[in-house]
Amino acid sequence: MAKDIYIGEVAANEEIQIDYFLMKVTLPSDFTEPLPGQFVMIRIAGLHDPFLSRPISIYSYTRGKSNCAIELLYRVVGKGTQILAGLIKGSQVEISGPLGGSYSIDHQKKNIVFIAGGIGIAPLSLLAEALCRKASYSAAAMTFYLGAQTADAVVGLNRLRKLCYNLTVCTDDGSLGQKALVTKAFQKDIKKYSPSDTVIYACGPKAMVQSLSKILDGKYLCQVSLEERMACGVGACVGCVVAVKDGQGKPAYKRVCADGPVFDLQQIIWE
Amino acid sequence: MAKDIYIGEVAANEEIQIDYFLMKVTLPSDFTEPLPGQFVMIRIAGLHDPFLSRPISIYSYTRGKSNCAIELLYRVVGKGTQILAGLIKGSQVEISGPLGGSYSIDHQKKNIVFIAGGIGIAPLSLLAEALCRKASYSAAAMTFYLGAQTADAVVGLNRLRKLCYNLTVCTDDGSLGQKALVTKAFQKDIKKYSPSDTVIYACGPKAMVQSLSKILDGKYLCQVSLEERMACGVGACVGCVVAVKDGQGKPAYKRVCADGPVFDLQQIIWE
Amino acid sequence: MSVEIGGLKLKNPVMTASGTFGYGEEYADYVDLNQLGAIVVKGLSLKPRLGNPPPRIMETAGGMLNAVGLQNVGVDVFIKEKLPFLRQYDVAVIANIYGESTLEYSQVAKKLSQAEGVHALEVNVSCPNVKKGGLSFGSDPKAAAEVTRRVKAETHLPVIVKLTPNVTDIAAIAQSVEEAGADAVSLINTLTGMAIDLKTRTPHLKNITGGLSGPAIKPVALRMVWQVAQRVAIPVIGIGGIMTVEDALEFMIAGAKAVQIGTANFINPHATIEIIDGIRHYLQNNKIKNINDIVGTLRT
Amino acid sequence: MSVEIGGLKLKNPVMTASGTFGYGEEYADYVDLNQLGAIVVKGLSLKPRLGNPPPRIMETAGGMLNAVGLQNVGVDVFIKEKLPFLRQYDVAVIANIYGESTLEYSQVAKKLSQAEGVHALEVNVSCPNVKKGGLSFGSDPKAAAEVTRRVKAETHLPVIVKLTPNVTDIAAIAQSVEEAGADAVSLINTLTGMAIDLKTRTPHLKNITGGLSGPAIKPVALRMVWQVAQRVAIPVIGIGGIMTVEDALEFMIAGAKAVQIGTANFINPHATIEIIDGIRHYLQNNKIKNINDIVGTLRT
Ligand SMILES: Cc1cc2nc3c(=O)[nH]c(=O)nc-3n(C[C@H](O)[C@H](O)[C@H](O)COP(=O)(O)OP(=O)(O)OC[C@H]3O[C@@H](n4cnc5c(N)ncnc54)[C@H](O)[C@@H]3O)c2cc1C
Ligand SMILES: Cc1cc2nc3c(=O)[nH]c(=O)nc-3n(C[C@H](O)[C@H](O)[C@H](O)COP(=O)(O)OP(=O)(O)OC[C@H]3O[C@@H](n4cnc5c(N)ncnc54)[C@H](O)[C@@H]3O)c2cc1C
Ligand SMILES: Cc1cc2nc3c(=O)[nH]c(=O)nc-3n(C[C@H](O)[C@H](O)[C@H](O)COP(=O)(O)O)c2cc1C
Ligand SMILES: Cc1cc2nc3c(=O)[nH]c(=O)nc-3n(C[C@H](O)[C@H](O)[C@H](O)COP(=O)(O)O)c2cc1C
Ligand code: FES
Ligand code: FES
């Protein structure tokens, strides 16, 4: 899994919904095929405002004859993502990656449950794709809970529909699907999934993950992808840590970029 | 001559010669009509890299029905001008101006001589236009000496031809016009211009201005536009100074942005 | 929106920083001076000063270096030629003063105290550009206190002492000038820095070193304001890299009762007005009646 | 291209700065470690350190704040688990060390001196994140000298003392550690800074303050390197905001015999290699045979 820094070319960059963009970046073919959950650090070469690169999950990967391409699904929240949103086709971006570890797809579990909040769909979508490619899993065995504040913030639905037949959409205001928090929607169904037969993959805002942690109460195998502010993205600055229980159950600070971004939910120590 | 800061829209931005760009910026109609020699400070709103705004002379001004437009003729020399060069039609720029004083066109002299080095043509071209509009001057009374290192660095020639019939072009390498320094070309003709009947307008690199200063030896009325690194552009930071003789002949530091950019050549104190 | 600094009531907590707003007139086309909390003018000395030879400024990452060397018209010309312009406006005028000796400080202070239209003095003990034997007054608690006492003795005006960041313990200096009678402290002045021209292997500034200002220094300024605000009882005025209303509010939350806008004026001549409007909106949106209620409210 | 620092010969004058390059392995995919002048590893303490709670970093204009709090595996684990990886490479390894007391400094130094594959020690007397009673060792000439002496007594390795910029007179500290036997000084460590989250009115860093690094601080670093280089005879290693070969050369012209690349690694993982290549080209283009010939050649 070698990583390096590459000049990518923006092949497309579309506002698919208000404030949500889908960017396709063409990369040299030696860019390593990413695993689901991995991310890249992206920046505009030579521009120091904003200063740090931004971590964005890899949403898709395709290999062409002489190059490859990744897609990034992102939400404009500040200066960095705003600048990304302004890039036109043909612009160059600097991409470092693929970075971080991945969701583990080797569990032999009957039920596969995804729980995504908002933009958290990005890594989970790539994961669902990877699982679909595995012979042992069928789209029928996978259930996807997708939540967002409003219908406008539900992105990536169409692609997901092709990967996953059991799909529950919820919004905080009921403007699409159920009117419920995604964790509540899952909780209603929880009886369907016995802890020993189930693996849960989650990604979303901290509040969602925390509430999920309460609901699962340590009984389920749950892998969750976390976000923290990052500087290096490769484990060198020790800036992006979260508190987790280490092997001996003692608290330790682990780097989201290098030790994560995917963690066992049970290990995370909430303040 | 009120000045303010305006959002301008790039109406055109063409590379007219390698590394030389002509940018047309549309501005609200309350942008004050500039005088020849005045400049603007330009930047990309919200972008702090590069940090300071860049001073660029006003090369032309046109008034439309609901707005007005200025042209900037600039050479890419560093980060700031590179970013300007990258702007596409429709991009927004922040323009503060018009700034500084202007060439004085009220001299009642028979001969008007322009001496421009490289991009120094920008303010002088606007000046020539202004003089042509004045009834008392004719294009025939104006002589223009335009110099540059190579033919590639001779810009704005076509427009100039319409303003000025007596036009001497020289390049350091002889790739266009005479093979000579522009100051030397002028020196050859100097006898044609008697000090009392002549006004000289100059703009160009420091070396050119300094050599002109030697040639004129204090005998001619010569107005020259100077360049210095600038921060505020309005006279507040006292950062852009040059040493000049003040009213009493004593040395003083004058601000290029507010006390200039046009100075009497005789007043300038060279190190 | 109004705040009080050592008895001087300001319409709002936003002032211009000395040396970045000339004598007010330079920005009068851009800014309605009546709307400002105060105008702090370019540093004044007893005699006119030629200043340093150019080049005097250099751009840096997120900031700039300057070595103007306190070029100014001198206190007499200021009173005669610059003050009348400022008197036309309904705005507090704060004279920033500088001296090469404690005597000179007190002389400048005295002249300005007798002039009409000066509402407070800001004592620059920190300018890193003009060398005075060794380090500046502002890097030694005793020397800073001595300057403060001398200026206080000559004036009835509120005295703000402006501190240098180029010290190990800025809070100790602040305490020392507080004890010496300062009515307020303002900080920070510029950090001393340097830049080199590779082509010529000479410093980009003729003066070799210069003062670093702009957003690059904001984190340092904010930290110092927070440290000082915890150690002194007099008002603290926050300065350093403030570009937006958010920046200004950060300083106030850290403990600054007012702020000064410096280099931002160069980048955006409307910065002061936008920040004043922004503070007004912030207070409205957060239903805060009295601006003083946000000062020093950092939760740590 | 080779330079010598206190008897240690380096292939070239470009090292990584402590805390920004992990233990080398983090960047091994990006950089051929064999090409580096030296790798300075993350600061090591006697016992493993948990470090500060997050958030630990925050972006600023042209830089970043960090308050990692010297999280590290401890000197024993470093020797057992991290050094073997580095020994695979033909590169000088410099161990950056930290202690809460002079005793701890000397204990860490001793352990590292006995380990195979450590070529020099860099003594961090300057970390602003971990509080020790009051100010850091590095802000007091006497304390800095004392640490230097204790470390020197325990090691045969070259000792580089890394200075903090948060002081009034950095050259005085440099002179003091030189007298105490330091083989070289490196500077600067980070400037102490702060940032505030307006929404919550809490500091962006859990530790409240943190260290500012990146191009924002380059002018200050360059000035200090220049000041120190004029006052000490031992080699000076320049650090602070170096992003490009031009930046590195500015430091060398100001008087640095070598440079360290810190935050730049985060922005451009190839930065070190690009700077090494850039220096090579610069020397070729300017027909300079010996790199030492450019050190301290600033014309003022
Ligand atoms: C491993 C990882 C994968 C990510 N994948 C995606 C993705 O696929 N799509 C997507 O839209 N976003 C993703 N993010 C979040 C994304 O990095 C931030 O939204 C982005 O950095 C914000 O930059 P900005 O300049 O626009 O906003 P800023 O102005 O920097 O910040 C705006 C807000 O976002 C918060 N923020 C800043 N950086 C981060 C960060 N690294 N993580 C979380 N919050 C942050 C800030 O605290 C602030 O509240 C991911 C983050 C991580 C760590
Ligand atoms: C009143 C005035 C009018 C000008 N008009 C024009 C114009 O019409 N067309 C044009 O192409 N240029 C003009 N210039 C010069 C222009 O401002 C600089 O070329 C520009 O600022 C360089 O910015 P940069 O970021 O591209 O280069 P930088 O990377 O900042 O610098 C590259 C080189 O240009 C030099 N430089 C930087 N700023 C200035 C400056 N303000 N004046 C002179 N040299 C500078 C630097 O010292 C360096 O050698 C004018 C300058 C002034 C002061
Ligand atoms: C060009 C310039 C000139 C300055 N002149 C003075 C001065 O005369 N007296 C003074 O006390 N501070 C002076 N300063 C310092 C500023 O008032 C302010 O303290 C500093 O720039 C930090 O604020 P900023 O980052 O908002 O600019 C000057 C700063 C600049 C940039
Ligand atoms: C995330 C981070 C961690 C650091 N950790 C250490 C450390 O452990 N020991 C040390 O001496 N300096 C440490 N530093 C300081 C750097 O080595 C360097 O002195 C400083 O960052 C300035 O250089 P730069 O601007 O190139 O980053 C750290 C810096 C950063 C950004
Ligand atoms: S971002 Fe640097 S360790 Fe994770
Ligand atoms: S650029 Fe500020 S005075 Fe001229």
PDB file of C-alpha atoms in Angstrom, chain B residues 14-97:
ATOM      1  CA  GLU B  14      -5.372  37.729 -22.799  1.00  0.00           C
ATOM      2  CA  GLU B  15      -1.740  36.785 -23.115  1.00  0.00           C
ATOM      3  CA  ILE B  16      -0.854  39.228 -25.867  1.00  0.00           C
ATOM      4  CA  GLN B  17       2.781  38.188 -25.863  1.00  0.00           C
ATOM      5  CA  ILE B  18       4.674  35.621 -23.874  1.00  0.00           C
ATOM      6  CA  ASP B  19       4.372  36.687 -20.213  1.00  0.00           C
ATOM      7  CA  TYR B  20       2.539  39.910 -21.091  1.00  0.00           C
ATOM      8  CA  PHE B  21      -1.168  40.124 -20.395  1.00  0.00           C
ATOM      9  CA  LEU B  22      -3.866  42.616 -21.184  1.00  0.00           C
ATOM     10  CA  MET B  23      -6.718  42.492 -18.710  1.00  0.00           C
ATOM     11  CA  LYS B  24      -9.957  44.358 -19.076  1.00  0.00           C
ATOM     12  CA  VAL B  25     -11.895  44.899 -15.876  1.00  0.00           C
ATOM     13  CA  THR B  26     -15.457  46.139 -15.710  1.00  0.00           C
ATOM     14  CA  LEU B  27     -16.144  48.409 -12.782  1.00  0.00           C
ATOM     15  CA  PRO B  28     -19.174  50.189 -11.319  1.00  0.00           C
ATOM     16  CA  SER B  29     -19.735  53.560 -12.943  1.00  0.00           C
ATOM     17  CA  ASP B  30     -18.807  55.469  -9.815  1.00  0.00           C
ATOM     18  CA  PHE B  31     -15.188  54.487 -10.324  1.00  0.00           C
ATOM     19  CA  THR B  32     -13.599  57.895 -10.898  1.00  0.00           C
ATOM     20  CA  GLU B  33     -12.174  58.602 -14.329  1.00  0.00           C
ATOM     21  CA  PRO B  34      -8.435  58.099 -13.928  1.00  0.00           C
ATOM     22  CA  LEU B  35      -5.764  60.573 -14.931  1.00  0.00           C
ATOM     23  CA  PRO B  36      -2.735  59.386 -16.863  1.00  0.00           C
ATOM     24  CA  GLY B  37      -0.123  58.003 -14.485  1.00  0.00           C
ATOM     25  CA  GLN B  38      -2.612  56.855 -11.902  1.00  0.00           C
ATOM     26  CA  PHE B  39      -2.747  53.251 -10.840  1.00  0.00           C
ATOM     27  CA  VAL B  40      -4.911  50.779  -8.987  1.00  0.00           C
ATOM     28  CA  MET B  41      -4.202  48.245  -6.269  1.00  0.00           C
ATOM     29  CA  ILE B  42      -5.559  44.885  -7.327  1.00  0.00           C
ATOM     30  CA  ARG B  43      -6.150  41.662  -5.427  1.00  0.00           C
ATOM     31  CA  ILE B  44      -8.344  38.582  -5.293  1.00  0.00           C
ATOM     32  CA  ALA B  45     -10.956  39.134  -2.598  1.00  0.00           C
ATOM     33  CA  GLY B  46     -10.478  36.866   0.394  1.00  0.00           C
ATOM     34  CA  LEU B  47      -7.207  35.372  -0.794  1.00  0.00           C
ATOM     35  CA  HIS B  48      -4.255  36.111   1.463  1.00  0.00           C
ATOM     36  CA  ASP B  49      -1.539  34.469  -0.598  1.00  0.00           C
ATOM     37  CA  PRO B  50       0.035  36.689  -1.841  1.00  0.00           C
ATOM     38  CA  PHE B  51      -0.760  38.925   1.081  1.00  0.00           C
ATOM     39  CA  LEU B  52      -0.451  42.431  -0.309  1.00  0.00           C
ATOM     40  CA  SER B  53      -2.370  43.982  -3.178  1.00  0.00           C
ATOM     41  CA  ARG B  54      -0.396  44.705  -6.332  1.00  0.00           C
ATOM     42  CA  PRO B  55      -0.059  48.150  -7.912  1.00  0.00           C
ATOM     43  CA  ILE B  56      -0.737  48.233 -11.652  1.00  0.00           C
ATOM     44  CA  SER B  57      -0.969  51.326 -13.843  1.00  0.00           C
ATOM     45  CA  ILE B  58      -4.172  52.140 -15.629  1.00  0.00           C
ATOM     46  CA  TYR B  59      -3.581  51.526 -19.306  1.00  0.00           C
ATOM     47  CA  SER B  60      -6.957  52.631 -20.589  1.00  0.00           C
ATOM     48  CA  TYR B  61     -10.328  53.774 -19.396  1.00  0.00           C
ATOM     49  CA  THR B  62     -13.695  53.610 -21.111  1.00  0.00           C
ATOM     50  CA  ARG B  63     -17.076  54.630 -19.858  1.00  0.00           C
ATOM     51  CA  GLY B  64     -20.155  52.587 -20.719  1.00  0.00           C
ATOM     52  CA  LYS B  65     -23.783  53.286 -20.006  1.00  0.00           C
ATOM     53  CA  SER B  66     -24.095  51.486 -16.708  1.00  0.00           C
ATOM     54  CA  ASN B  67     -20.493  50.832 -15.875  1.00  0.00           C
ATOM     55  CA  CYS B  68     -16.947  51.619 -16.890  1.00  0.00           C
ATOM     56  CA  ALA B  69     -13.886  49.597 -17.718  1.00  0.00           C
ATOM     57  CA  ILE B  70     -10.162  49.878 -17.278  1.00  0.00           C
ATOM     58  CA  GLU B  71      -7.423  47.965 -18.972  1.00  0.00           C
ATOM     59  CA  LEU B  72      -4.281  46.768 -17.248  1.00  0.00           C
ATOM     60  CA  LEU B  73      -1.196  45.791 -19.175  1.00  0.00           C
ATOM     61  CA  TYR B  74       1.049  43.652 -17.073  1.00  0.00           C
ATOM     62  CA  ARG B  75       3.987  41.365 -17.126  1.00  0.00           C
ATOM     63  CA  VAL B  76       4.126  38.140 -15.166  1.00  0.00           C
ATOM     64  CA  VAL B  77       7.124  38.400 -12.847  1.00  0.00           C
ATOM     65  CA  GLY B  78       6.076  36.609  -9.670  1.00  0.00           C
ATOM     66  CA  LYS B  79       3.308  35.027  -7.707  1.00  0.00           C
ATOM     67  CA  GLY B  80       0.885  37.941  -7.747  1.00  0.00           C
ATOM     68  CA  THR B  81       0.996  38.590 -11.469  1.00  0.00           C
ATOM     69  CA  GLN B  82       0.891  34.844 -12.092  1.00  0.00           C
ATOM     70  CA  ILE B  83      -2.385  34.605 -10.241  1.00  0.00           C
ATOM     71  CA  LEU B  84      -3.735  37.561 -12.195  1.00  0.00           C
ATOM     72  CA  ALA B  85      -2.719  35.800 -15.383  1.00  0.00           C
ATOM     73  CA  GLY B  86      -4.731  32.763 -14.360  1.00  0.00           C
ATOM     74  CA  LEU B  87      -8.013  34.647 -14.035  1.00  0.00           C
ATOM     75  CA  ILE B  88     -10.687  33.802 -16.527  1.00  0.00           C
ATOM     76  CA  LYS B  89     -13.441  35.972 -17.902  1.00  0.00           C
ATOM     77  CA  GLY B  90     -16.051  36.481 -15.235  1.00  0.00           C
ATOM     78  CA  SER B  91     -13.628  36.247 -12.306  1.00  0.00           C
ATOM     79  CA  GLN B  92     -13.882  38.907  -9.679  1.00  0.00           C
ATOM     80  CA  VAL B  93     -11.052  41.149  -8.595  1.00  0.00           C
ATOM     81  CA  GLU B  94     -10.845  43.790  -5.906  1.00  0.00           C
ATOM     82  CA  ILE B  95      -9.730  47.117  -7.258  1.00  0.00           C
ATOM     83  CA  SER B  96      -8.792  50.087  -5.120  1.00  0.00           C
ATOM     84  CA  GLY B  97      -8.344  53.358  -6.921  1.00  0.00           C
TER      85      GLY B  97
END
